[in-house]
Coordinates of C-alpha atoms in Angstrom, one line a residue:
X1099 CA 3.0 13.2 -37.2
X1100 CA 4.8 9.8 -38.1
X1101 CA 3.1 6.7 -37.3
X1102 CA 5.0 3.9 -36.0
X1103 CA 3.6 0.5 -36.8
X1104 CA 4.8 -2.7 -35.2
X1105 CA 7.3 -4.8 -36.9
X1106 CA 8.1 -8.5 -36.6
X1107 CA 11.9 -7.3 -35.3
X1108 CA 12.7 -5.1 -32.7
X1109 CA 12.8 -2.3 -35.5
X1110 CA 10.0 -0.1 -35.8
X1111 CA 8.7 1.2 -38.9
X1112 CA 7.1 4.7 -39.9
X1113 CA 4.2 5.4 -42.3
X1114 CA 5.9 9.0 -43.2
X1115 CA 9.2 10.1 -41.5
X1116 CA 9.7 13.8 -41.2
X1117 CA 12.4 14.5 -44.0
X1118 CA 13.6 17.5 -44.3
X1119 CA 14.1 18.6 -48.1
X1120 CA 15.9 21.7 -46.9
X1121 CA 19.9 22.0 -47.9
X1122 CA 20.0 19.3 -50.7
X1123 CA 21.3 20.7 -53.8
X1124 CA 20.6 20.0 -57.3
X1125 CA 23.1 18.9 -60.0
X1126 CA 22.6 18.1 -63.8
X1127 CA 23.1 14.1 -64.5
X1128 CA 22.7 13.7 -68.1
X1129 CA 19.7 15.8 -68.1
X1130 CA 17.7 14.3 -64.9
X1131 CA 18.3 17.4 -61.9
X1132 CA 19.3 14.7 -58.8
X1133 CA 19.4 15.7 -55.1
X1134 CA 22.4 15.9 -53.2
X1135 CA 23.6 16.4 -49.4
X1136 CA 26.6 16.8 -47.6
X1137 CA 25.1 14.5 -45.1
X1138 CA 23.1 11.7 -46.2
X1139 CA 25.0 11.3 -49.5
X1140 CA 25.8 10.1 -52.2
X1141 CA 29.7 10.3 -50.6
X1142 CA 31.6 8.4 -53.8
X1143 CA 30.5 9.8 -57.2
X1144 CA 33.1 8.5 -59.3
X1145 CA 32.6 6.9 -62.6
X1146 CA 29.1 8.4 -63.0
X1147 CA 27.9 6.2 -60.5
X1148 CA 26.6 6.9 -56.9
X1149 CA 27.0 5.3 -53.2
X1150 CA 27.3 6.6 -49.4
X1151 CA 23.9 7.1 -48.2
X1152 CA 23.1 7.8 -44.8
X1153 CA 21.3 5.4 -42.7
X1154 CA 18.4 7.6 -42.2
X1155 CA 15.4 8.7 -43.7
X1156 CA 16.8 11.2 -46.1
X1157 CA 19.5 8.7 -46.5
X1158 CA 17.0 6.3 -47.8
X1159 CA 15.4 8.5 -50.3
X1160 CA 18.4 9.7 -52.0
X1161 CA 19.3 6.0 -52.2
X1162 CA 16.3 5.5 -54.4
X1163 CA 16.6 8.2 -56.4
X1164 CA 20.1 7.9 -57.6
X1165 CA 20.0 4.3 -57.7
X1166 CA 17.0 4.1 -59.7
X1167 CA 18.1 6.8 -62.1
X1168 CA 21.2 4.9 -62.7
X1169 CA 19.8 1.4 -63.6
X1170 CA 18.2 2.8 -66.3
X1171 CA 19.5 1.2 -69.9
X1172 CA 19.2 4.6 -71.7
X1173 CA 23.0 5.2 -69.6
X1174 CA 25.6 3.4 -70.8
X1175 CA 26.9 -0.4 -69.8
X1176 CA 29.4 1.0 -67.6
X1177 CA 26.8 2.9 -65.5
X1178 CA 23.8 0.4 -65.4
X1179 CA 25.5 -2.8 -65.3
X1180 CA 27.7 -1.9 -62.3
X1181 CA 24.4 0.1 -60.7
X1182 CA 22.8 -3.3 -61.1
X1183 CA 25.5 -5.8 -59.8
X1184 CA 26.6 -3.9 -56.9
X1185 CA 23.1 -1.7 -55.4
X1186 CA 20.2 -4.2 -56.9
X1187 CA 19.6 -6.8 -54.9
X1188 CA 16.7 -9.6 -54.7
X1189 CA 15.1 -12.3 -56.7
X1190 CA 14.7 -10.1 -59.3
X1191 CA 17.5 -8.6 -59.6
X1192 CA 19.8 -11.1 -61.9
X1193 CA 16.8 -10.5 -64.4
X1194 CA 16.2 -7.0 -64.3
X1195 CA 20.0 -6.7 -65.3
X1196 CA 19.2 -9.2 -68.4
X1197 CA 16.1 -7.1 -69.2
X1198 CA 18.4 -3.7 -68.8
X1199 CA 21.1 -5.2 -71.3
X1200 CA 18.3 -6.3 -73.7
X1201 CA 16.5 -2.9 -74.2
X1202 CA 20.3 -1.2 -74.1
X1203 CA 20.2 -2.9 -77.4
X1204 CA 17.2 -1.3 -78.9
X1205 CA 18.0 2.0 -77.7
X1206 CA 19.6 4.6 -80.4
X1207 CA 22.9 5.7 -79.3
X1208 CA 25.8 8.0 -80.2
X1209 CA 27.8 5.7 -82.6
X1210 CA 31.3 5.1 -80.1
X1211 CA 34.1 7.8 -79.4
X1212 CA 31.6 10.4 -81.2
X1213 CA 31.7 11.8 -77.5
X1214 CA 27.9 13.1 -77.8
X1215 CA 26.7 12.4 -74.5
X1216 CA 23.2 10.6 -73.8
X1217 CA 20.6 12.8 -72.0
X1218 CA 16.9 11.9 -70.3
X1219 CA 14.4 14.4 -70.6
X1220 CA 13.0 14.0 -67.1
X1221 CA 11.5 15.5 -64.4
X1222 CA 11.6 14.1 -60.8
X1223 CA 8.3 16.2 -59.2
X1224 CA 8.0 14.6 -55.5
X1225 CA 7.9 11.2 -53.8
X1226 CA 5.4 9.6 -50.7
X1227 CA 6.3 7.6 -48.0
X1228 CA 4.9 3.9 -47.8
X1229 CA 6.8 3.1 -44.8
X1230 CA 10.6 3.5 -43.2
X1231 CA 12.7 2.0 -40.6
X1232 CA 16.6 2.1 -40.2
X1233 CA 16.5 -1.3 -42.3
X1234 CA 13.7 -1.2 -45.2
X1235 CA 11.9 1.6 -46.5
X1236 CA 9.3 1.8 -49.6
X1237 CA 7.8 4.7 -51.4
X1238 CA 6.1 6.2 -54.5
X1239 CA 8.7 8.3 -56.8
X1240 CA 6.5 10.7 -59.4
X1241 CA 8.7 11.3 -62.5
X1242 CA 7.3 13.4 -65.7
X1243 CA 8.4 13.3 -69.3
X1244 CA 7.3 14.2 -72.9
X1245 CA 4.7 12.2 -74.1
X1246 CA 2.7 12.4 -77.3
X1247 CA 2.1 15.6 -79.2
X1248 CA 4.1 17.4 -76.2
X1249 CA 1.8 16.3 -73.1
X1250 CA 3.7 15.6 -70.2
X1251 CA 3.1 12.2 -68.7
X1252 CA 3.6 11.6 -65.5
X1253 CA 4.4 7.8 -63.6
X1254 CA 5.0 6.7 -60.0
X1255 CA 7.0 3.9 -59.6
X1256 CA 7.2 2.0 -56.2
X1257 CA 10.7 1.8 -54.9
X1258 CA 11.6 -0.3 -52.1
X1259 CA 15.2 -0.2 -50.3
X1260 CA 16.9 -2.2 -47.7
X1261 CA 20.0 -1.6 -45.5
X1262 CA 22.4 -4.4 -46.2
X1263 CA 26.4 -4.1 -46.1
X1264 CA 26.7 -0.7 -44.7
X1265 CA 24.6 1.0 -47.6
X1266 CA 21.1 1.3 -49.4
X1267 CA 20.1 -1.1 -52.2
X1268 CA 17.3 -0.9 -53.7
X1269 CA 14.9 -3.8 -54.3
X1270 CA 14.6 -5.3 -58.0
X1271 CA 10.8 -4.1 -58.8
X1272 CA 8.5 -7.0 -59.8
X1273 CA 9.5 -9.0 -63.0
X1274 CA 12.9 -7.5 -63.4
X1275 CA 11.7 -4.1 -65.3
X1276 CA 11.0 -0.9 -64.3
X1277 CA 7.7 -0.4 -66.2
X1278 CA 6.0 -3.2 -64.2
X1279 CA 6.2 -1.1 -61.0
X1280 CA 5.2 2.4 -62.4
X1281 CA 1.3 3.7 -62.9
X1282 CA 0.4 6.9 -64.4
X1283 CA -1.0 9.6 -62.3
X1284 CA -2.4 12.8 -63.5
X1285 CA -1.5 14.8 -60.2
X1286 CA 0.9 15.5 -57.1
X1287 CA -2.0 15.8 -54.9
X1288 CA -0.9 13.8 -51.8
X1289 CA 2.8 13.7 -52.5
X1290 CA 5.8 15.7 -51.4
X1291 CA 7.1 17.9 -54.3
X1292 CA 10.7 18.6 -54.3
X1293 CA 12.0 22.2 -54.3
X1294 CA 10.1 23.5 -57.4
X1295 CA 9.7 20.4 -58.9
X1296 CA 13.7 19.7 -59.1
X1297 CA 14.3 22.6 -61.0

């Protein structure tokens, strides 16, 4: 059962809200299998990008996920940059953009108007709660990829979200990069997997 825990406001927040992972669906973004549902979002898809998440629990985690997945440099400028500018928010934010423009520059992509697509080659296995209420929430996403000589490594990054202007934005991690708030782990021992691992 959830735990409330007292909060400075009159809000109350919840070591692990019951979420139901039942009825979200699974599409294909550029090779990363993302959650969806007709009632906690994301509502507005267009241009690749995502927004419209309910103000609830579910709401929150789908925020995170899509959010997340977008500011990622390996997309495009046109997905990150706005992902960034309009769904990042804190101190760190102006500098996580800088950071995500920087290693965009690094990154091998399809020479322009080739129309080859970029694709991820990752897995999103389950999430745990840190805490929720209707106006922050935190918790631990566990992606997996390809590491070396074909092991799959697996990273939790800590996510942190916050209810401002009638929608989800998620929290600039730490330093302005990604990397700084992930850890490896070697299992999904005390984590909630999702529906067979995303698949």
């Amino acid at each position: 059962m959830a735990k409330p825990r007292a909060n400075t406001s009159a809000d109350v927040l919840v070591d692990a809200p019951a979420v139901s992972l039942a009825g979200l669906w699974w599409r294909d973004y550029h090779g990363v299998l993302l959650p969806y549902s007709a009632q906690d979002g994301p509502r507005d898809t267009r241009a690749d990008l995502a927004a419209g998440f309910a103000r609830t629990a579910r709401g929150a985690l789908l925020a995170a996920v899509h959010i997340v997945v977008r500011a990622n440099p390996q997309w495009e400028p046109a997905v990150f940059e706005p992902t960034i500018s309009a769904q990042v928010i804190g101190p760190d934010a102006p500098m996580l953009l800088v950071s995500s423009r920087e290693a965009f520059d690094t990154l091998d992509h399809p020479p322009a108007g080739q129309g080859v697509p970029v694709r991820a080659y990752v897995v999103l296995e389950g999430f745990r709660w840190q805490q929720y209420s209707s106006e922050t929430a935190s918790l631990d996403l566990v992606s997996a990829g390809p590491g070396d000589s074909d092991v799959t490594v697996r990273a939790v990054t800590r996510i942190q979200v916050r209810w401002r202007g009638g929608d989800w934005r998620v929290i600039a991690p730490p330093g302005g990069t990604w990397g700084g708030a992930a850890t490896a782990v070697d299992s999904l021992d005390g984590y909630t997997r999702f529906p067979s691992a995303g698949s």
